[in-house]
mmCIF file of C-alpha atoms in Angstrom:
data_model
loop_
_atom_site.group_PDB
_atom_site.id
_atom_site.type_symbol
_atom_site.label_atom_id
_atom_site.label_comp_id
_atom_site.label_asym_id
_atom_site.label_seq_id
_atom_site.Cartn_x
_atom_site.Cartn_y
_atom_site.Cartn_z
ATOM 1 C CA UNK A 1 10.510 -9.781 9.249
ATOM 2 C CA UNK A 2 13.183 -12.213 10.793
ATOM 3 C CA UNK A 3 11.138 -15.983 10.318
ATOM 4 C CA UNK A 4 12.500 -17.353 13.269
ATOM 5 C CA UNK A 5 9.530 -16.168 15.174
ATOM 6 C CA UNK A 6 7.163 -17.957 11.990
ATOM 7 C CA UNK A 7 10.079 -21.048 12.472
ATOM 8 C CA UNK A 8 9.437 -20.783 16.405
ATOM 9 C CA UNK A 9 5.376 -21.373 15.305
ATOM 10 C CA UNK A 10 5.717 -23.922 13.375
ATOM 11 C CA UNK A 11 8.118 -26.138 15.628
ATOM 12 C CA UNK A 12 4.841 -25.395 18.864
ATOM 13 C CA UNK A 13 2.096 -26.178 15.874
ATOM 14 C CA UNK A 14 4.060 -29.508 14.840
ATOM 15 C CA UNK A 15 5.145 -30.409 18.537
ATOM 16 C CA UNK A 16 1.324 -30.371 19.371
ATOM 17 C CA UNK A 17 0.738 -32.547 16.486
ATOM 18 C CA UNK A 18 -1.086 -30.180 14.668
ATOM 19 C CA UNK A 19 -1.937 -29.459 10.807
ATOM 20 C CA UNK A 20 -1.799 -26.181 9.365
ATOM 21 C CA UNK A 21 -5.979 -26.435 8.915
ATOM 22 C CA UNK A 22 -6.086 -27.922 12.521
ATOM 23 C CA UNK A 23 -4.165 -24.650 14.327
ATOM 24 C CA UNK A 24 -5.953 -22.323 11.854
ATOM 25 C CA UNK A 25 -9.682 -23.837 12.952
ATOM 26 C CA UNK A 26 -8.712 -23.532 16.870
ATOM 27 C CA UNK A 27 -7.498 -20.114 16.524
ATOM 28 C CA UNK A 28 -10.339 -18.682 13.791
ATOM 29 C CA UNK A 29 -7.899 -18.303 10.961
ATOM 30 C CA UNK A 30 -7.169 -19.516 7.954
ATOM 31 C CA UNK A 31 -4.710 -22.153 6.622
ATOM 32 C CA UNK A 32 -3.588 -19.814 4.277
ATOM 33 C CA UNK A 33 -2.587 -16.737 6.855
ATOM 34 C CA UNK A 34 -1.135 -19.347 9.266
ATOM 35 C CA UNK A 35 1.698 -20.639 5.895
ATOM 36 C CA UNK A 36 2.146 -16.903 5.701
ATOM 37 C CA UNK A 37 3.046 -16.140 9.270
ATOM 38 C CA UNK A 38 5.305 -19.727 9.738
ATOM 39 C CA UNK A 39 7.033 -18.488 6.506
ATOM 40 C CA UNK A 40 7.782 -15.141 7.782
ATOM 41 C CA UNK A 41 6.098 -13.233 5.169
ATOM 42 C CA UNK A 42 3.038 -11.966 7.497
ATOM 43 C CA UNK A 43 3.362 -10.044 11.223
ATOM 44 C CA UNK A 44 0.626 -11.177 13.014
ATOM 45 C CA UNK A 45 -1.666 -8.754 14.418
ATOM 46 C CA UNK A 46 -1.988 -8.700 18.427
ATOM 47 C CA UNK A 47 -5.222 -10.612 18.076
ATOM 48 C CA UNK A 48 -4.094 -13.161 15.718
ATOM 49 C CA UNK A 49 -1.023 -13.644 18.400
ATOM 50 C CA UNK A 50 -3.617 -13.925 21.343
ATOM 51 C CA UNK A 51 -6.044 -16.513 19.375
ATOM 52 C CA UNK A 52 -2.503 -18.593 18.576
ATOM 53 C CA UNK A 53 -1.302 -18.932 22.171
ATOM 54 C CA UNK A 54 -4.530 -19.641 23.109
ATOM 55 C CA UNK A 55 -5.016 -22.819 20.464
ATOM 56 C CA UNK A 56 -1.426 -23.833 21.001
ATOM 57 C CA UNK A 57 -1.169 -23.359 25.235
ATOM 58 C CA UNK A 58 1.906 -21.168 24.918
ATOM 59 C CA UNK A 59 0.934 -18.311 27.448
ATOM 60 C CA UNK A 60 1.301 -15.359 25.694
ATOM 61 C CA UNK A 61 5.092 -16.165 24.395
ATOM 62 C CA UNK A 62 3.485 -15.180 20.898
ATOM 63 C CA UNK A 63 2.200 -12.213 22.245
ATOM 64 C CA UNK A 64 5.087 -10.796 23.605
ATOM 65 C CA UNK A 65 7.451 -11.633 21.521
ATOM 66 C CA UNK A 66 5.740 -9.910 18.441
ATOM 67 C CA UNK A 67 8.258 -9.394 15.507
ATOM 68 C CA UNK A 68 9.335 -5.395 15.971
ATOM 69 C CA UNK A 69 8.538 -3.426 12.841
ATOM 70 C CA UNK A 70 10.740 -0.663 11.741
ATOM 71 C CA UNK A 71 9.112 1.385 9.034
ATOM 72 C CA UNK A 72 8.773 4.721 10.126
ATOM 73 C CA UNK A 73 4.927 5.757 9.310
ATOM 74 C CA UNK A 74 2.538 8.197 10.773
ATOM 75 C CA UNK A 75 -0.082 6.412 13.303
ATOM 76 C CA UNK A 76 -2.629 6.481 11.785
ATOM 77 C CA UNK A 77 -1.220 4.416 8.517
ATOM 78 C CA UNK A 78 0.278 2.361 10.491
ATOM 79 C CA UNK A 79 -2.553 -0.667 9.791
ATOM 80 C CA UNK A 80 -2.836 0.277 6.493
ATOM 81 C CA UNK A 81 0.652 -0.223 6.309
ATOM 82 C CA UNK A 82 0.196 -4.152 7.070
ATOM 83 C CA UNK A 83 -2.773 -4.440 5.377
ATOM 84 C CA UNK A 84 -0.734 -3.105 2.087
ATOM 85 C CA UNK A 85 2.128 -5.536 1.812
ATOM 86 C CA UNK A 86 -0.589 -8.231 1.901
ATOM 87 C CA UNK A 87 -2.930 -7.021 -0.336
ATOM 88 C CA UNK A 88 -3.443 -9.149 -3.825
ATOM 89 C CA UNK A 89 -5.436 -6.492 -5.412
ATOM 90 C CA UNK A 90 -4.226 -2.579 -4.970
ATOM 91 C CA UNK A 91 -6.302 0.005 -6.333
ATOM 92 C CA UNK A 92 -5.114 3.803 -5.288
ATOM 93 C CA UNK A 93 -6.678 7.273 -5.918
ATOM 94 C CA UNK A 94 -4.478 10.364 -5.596
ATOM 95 C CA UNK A 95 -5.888 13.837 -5.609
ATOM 96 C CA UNK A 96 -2.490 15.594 -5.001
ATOM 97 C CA UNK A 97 0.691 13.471 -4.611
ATOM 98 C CA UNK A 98 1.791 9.852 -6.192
ATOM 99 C CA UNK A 99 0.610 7.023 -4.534
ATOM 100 C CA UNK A 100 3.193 5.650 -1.712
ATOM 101 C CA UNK A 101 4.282 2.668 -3.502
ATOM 102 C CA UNK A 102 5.337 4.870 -7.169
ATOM 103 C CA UNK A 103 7.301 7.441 -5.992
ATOM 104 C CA UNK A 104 10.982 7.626 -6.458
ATOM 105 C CA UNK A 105 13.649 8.590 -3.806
ATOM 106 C CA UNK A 106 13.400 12.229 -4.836
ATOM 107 C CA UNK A 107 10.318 12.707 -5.394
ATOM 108 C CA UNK A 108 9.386 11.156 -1.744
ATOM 109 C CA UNK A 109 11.838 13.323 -0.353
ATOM 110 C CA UNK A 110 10.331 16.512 -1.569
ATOM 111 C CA UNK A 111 7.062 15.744 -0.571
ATOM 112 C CA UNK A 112 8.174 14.581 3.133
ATOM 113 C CA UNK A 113 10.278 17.901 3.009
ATOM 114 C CA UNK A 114 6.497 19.494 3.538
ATOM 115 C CA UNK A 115 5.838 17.917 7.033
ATOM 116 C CA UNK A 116 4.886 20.043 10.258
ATOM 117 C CA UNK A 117 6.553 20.277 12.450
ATOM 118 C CA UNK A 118 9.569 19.978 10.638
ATOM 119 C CA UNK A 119 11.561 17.106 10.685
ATOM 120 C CA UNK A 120 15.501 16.540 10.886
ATOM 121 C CA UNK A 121 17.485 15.078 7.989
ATOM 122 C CA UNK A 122 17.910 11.612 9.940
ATOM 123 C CA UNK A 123 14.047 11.549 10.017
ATOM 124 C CA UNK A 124 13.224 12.358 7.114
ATOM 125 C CA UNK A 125 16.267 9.951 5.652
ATOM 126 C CA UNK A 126 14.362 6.913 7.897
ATOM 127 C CA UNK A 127 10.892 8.257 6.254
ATOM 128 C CA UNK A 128 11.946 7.916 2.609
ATOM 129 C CA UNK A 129 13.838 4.518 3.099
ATOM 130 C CA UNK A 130 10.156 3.097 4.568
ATOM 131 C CA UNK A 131 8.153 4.385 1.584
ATOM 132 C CA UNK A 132 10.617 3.121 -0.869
ATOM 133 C CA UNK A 133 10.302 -0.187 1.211
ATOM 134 C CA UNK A 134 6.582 -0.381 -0.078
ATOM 135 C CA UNK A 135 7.721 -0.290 -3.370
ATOM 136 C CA UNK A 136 8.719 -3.745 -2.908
ATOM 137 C CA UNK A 137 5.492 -5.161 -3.566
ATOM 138 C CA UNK A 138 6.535 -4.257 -7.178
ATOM 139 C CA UNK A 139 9.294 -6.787 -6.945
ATOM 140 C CA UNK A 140 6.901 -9.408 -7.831
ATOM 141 C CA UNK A 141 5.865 -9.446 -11.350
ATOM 142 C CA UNK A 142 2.677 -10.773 -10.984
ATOM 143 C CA UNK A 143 1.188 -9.834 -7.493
ATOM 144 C CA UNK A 144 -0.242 -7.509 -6.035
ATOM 145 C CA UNK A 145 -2.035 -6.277 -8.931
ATOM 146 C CA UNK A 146 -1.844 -2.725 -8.923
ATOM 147 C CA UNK A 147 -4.553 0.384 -10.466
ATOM 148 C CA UNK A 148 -3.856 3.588 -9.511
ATOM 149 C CA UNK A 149 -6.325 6.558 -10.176
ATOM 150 C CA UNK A 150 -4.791 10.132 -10.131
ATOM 151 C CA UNK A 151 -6.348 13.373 -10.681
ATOM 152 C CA UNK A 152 -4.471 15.404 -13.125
ATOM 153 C CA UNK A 153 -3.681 17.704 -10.845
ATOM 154 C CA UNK A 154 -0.959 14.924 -9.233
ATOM 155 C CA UNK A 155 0.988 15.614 -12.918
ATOM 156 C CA UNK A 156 0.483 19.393 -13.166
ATOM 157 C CA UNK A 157 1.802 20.277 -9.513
ATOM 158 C CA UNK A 158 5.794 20.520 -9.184
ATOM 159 C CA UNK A 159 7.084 18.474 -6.618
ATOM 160 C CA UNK A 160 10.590 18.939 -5.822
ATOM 161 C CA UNK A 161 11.193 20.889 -8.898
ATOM 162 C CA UNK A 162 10.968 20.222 -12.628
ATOM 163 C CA UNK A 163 13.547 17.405 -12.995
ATOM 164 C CA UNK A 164 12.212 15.523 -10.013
ATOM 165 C CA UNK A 165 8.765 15.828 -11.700
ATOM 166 C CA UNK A 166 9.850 14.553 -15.558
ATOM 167 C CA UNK A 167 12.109 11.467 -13.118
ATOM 168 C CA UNK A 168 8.543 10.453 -11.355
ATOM 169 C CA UNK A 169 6.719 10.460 -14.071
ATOM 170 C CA UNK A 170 8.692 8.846 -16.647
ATOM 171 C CA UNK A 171 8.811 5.872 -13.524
ATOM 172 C CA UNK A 172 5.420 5.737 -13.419
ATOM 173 C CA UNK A 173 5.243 5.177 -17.299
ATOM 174 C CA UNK A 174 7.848 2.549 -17.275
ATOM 175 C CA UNK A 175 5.888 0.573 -14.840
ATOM 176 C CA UNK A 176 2.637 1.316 -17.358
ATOM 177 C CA UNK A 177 4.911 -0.063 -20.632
ATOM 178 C CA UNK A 178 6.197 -2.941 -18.133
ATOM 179 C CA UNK A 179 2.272 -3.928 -17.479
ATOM 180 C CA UNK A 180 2.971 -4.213 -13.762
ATOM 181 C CA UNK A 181 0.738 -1.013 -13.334
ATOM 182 C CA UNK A 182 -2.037 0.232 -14.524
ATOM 183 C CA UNK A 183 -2.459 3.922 -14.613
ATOM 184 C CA UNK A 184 -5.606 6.408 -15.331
ATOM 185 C CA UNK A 185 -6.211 10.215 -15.217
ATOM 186 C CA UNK A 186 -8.833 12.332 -14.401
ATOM 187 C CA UNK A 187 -8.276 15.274 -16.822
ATOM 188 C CA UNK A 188 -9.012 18.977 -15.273
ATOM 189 C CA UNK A 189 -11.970 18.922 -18.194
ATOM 190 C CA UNK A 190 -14.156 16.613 -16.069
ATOM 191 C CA UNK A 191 -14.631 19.018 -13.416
ATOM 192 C CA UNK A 192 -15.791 17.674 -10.393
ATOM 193 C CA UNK A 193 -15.643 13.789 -9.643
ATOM 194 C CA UNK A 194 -16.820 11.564 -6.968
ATOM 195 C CA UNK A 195 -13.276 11.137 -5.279
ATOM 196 C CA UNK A 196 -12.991 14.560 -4.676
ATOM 197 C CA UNK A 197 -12.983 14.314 -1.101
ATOM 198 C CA UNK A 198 -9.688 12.440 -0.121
ATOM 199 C CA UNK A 199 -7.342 10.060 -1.499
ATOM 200 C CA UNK A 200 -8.416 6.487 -1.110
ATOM 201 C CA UNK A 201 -6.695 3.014 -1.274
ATOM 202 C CA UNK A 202 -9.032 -0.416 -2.059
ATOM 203 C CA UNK A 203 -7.347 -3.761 -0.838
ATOM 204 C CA UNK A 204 -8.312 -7.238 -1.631
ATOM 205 C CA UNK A 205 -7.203 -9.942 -0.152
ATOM 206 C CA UNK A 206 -6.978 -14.246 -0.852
ATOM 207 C CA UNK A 207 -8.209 -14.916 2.856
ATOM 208 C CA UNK A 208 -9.929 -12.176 4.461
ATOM 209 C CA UNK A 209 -12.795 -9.416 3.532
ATOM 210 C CA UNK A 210 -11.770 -6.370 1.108
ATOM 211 C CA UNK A 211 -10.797 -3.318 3.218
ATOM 212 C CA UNK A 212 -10.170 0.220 2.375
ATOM 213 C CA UNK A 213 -8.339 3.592 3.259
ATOM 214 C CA UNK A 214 -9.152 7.022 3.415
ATOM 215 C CA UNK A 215 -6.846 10.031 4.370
ATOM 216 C CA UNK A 216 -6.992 13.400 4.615
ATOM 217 C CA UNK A 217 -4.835 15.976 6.351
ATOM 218 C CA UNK A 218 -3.116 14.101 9.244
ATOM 219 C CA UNK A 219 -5.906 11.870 9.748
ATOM 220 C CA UNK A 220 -6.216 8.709 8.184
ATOM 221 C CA UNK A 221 -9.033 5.180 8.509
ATOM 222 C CA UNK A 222 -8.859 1.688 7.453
ATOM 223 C CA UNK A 223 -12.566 0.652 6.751
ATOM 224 C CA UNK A 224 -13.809 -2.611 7.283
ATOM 225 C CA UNK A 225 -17.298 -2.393 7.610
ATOM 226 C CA UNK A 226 -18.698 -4.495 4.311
ATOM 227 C CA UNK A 227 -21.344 -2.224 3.644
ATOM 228 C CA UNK A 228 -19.090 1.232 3.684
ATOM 229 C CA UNK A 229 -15.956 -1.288 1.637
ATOM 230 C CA UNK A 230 -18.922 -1.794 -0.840
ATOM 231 C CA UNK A 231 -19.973 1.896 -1.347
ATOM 232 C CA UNK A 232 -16.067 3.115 -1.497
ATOM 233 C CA UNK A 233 -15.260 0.560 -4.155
ATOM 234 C CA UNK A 234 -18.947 1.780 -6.004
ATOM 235 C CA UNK A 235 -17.498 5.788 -5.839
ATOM 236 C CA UNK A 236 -13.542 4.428 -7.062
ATOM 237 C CA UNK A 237 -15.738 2.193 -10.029
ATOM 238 C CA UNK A 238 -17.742 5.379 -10.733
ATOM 239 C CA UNK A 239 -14.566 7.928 -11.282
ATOM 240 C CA UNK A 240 -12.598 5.533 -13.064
ATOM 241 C CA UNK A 241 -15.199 5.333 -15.475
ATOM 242 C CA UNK A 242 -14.713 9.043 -16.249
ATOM 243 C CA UNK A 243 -11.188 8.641 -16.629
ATOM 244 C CA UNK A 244 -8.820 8.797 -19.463
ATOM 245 C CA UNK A 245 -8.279 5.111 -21.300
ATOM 246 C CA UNK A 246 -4.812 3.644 -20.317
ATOM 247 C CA UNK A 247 -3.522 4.528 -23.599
ATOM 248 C CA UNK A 248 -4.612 8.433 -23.624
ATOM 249 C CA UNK A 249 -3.513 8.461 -19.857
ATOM 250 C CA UNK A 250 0.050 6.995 -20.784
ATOM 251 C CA UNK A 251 -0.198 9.830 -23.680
ATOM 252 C CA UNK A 252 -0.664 12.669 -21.417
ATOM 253 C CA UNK A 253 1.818 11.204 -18.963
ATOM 254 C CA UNK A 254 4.293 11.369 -21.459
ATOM 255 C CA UNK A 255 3.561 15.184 -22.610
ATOM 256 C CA UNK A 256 3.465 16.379 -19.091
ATOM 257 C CA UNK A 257 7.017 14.818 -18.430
ATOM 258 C CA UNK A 258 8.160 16.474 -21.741
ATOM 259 C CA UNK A 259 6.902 19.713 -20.150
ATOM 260 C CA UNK A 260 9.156 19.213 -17.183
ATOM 261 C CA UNK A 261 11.889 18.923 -19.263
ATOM 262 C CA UNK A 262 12.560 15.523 -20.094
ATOM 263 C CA UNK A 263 13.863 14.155 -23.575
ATOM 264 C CA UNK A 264 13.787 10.778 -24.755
#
């Protein structure tokens, strides 16, 4: 997002002779989220906008003049969406595609290719530009910290065609070797698992309650309620304990991609 609107902020939280602590007390925040907004790397949520004009007197100036987002995502991840690129702790489960945030250009493509009603090739261009925009959080070598969970299934079903396939797969080990990512699989020989159900995305936060989200067939949730957070993060805790170790996991990976075709 463009920081003069965070700028704009700070110059009203300053003029009213305010601290960082004092504006995020008024408006029941915390220091932390207001350094993030005034340094542009948070959109404030409609509420969080309300509670600011109200502390600072500014009408509803932050209200209205909300910084415009431009990723292209279905409604219902829309939230999620937010909630992702401030996450400190991601932990994914995938029953049938890559996560979001690990899938190359092609791969993306192919799987967006799949939507109904069909879209046109500007659409679907604007789609896969916003979910290669997630991939961002990668950019940072240390944050967020990143587990994904994927049935084996998400290796054995051709997306976009062999090559595509052996290309997402061999990204996915990269990031593994790299240690930004942290990867386990489910094998077929389990059988049935707790996570079964849907895919499913844990978040953690530095200032705010864990939160997670479900989706199923265009329908998607972000769950905040602490006692449902809780029994999600107890299912995720009791699959990845059936999965492969991170070295058997980065093993398989590698066959599977050599079954697609590719050659080191």
């Amino acid at each position: 997002m463009s920081n003069t609107y965070g700028e704009w902020l700070k110059a009203q939280r300053e003029a009213a002779g305010l601290t960082q602590q004092d504006l995020a007390t008024s408006a029941v925040m915390t220091r932390s989220h207001i350094a993030h907004i005034e340094a542009g790397r948070r959109v404030p949520s409609k509420e969080d906008a309300r509670r600011l004009d109200k502390a600072l007197n500014t009408g509803n100036v932050l209200s209205s003049f909300l910084p415009e987002d431009d990723a292209v995502v279905a409604d219902y991840f829309e939230s999620a969406l937010s909630l992702e690129q401030q996450a400190v702790m991601l932990r994914e489960f995938a029953l049938s595609f890559v996560p979001g945030i690990l899938q190359t250009e092609r791969y993306a493509r192919a799987v967006l290719s799949t939507s109904f009603p069909p879209v046109s090739e500007e659409e679907c261009d604007r789609l896969v530009v916003t979910r290669l925009q997630r991939a961002k959080v990668l950019a940072d070598p240390v944050r967020p910290v990143v587990w994904a969970l994927l049935d084996e299934a998400v290796l054995r079903r051709t997306v976009g065609g062999p090559e595509t396939m052996a290309e997402q797969i061999m990204h996915m080990v990269r990031l593994v070797q790299s240690g930004r990512v942290r990867i386990y699989i489910l094998p077929f020989g389990l059988g049935v698992h707790p996570l079964m159900q849907s895919m499913l995305t844990l978040m953690r936060f530095e200032d705010q309650p864990p939160v997670a989200y479900s989706e199923g067939i265009q329908v998607g949730k972000v769950h905040d309620s602490p006692a449902m957070v809780a029994r999600l993060e107890g299912t995720y805790d009791l699959a990845l304990g059936d999965a492969m170790p991170l070295k058997e996991s980065l093993a398989l990976m590698r066959a599977t991609a050599k079954d697609y075709g590719h050659r080191d």
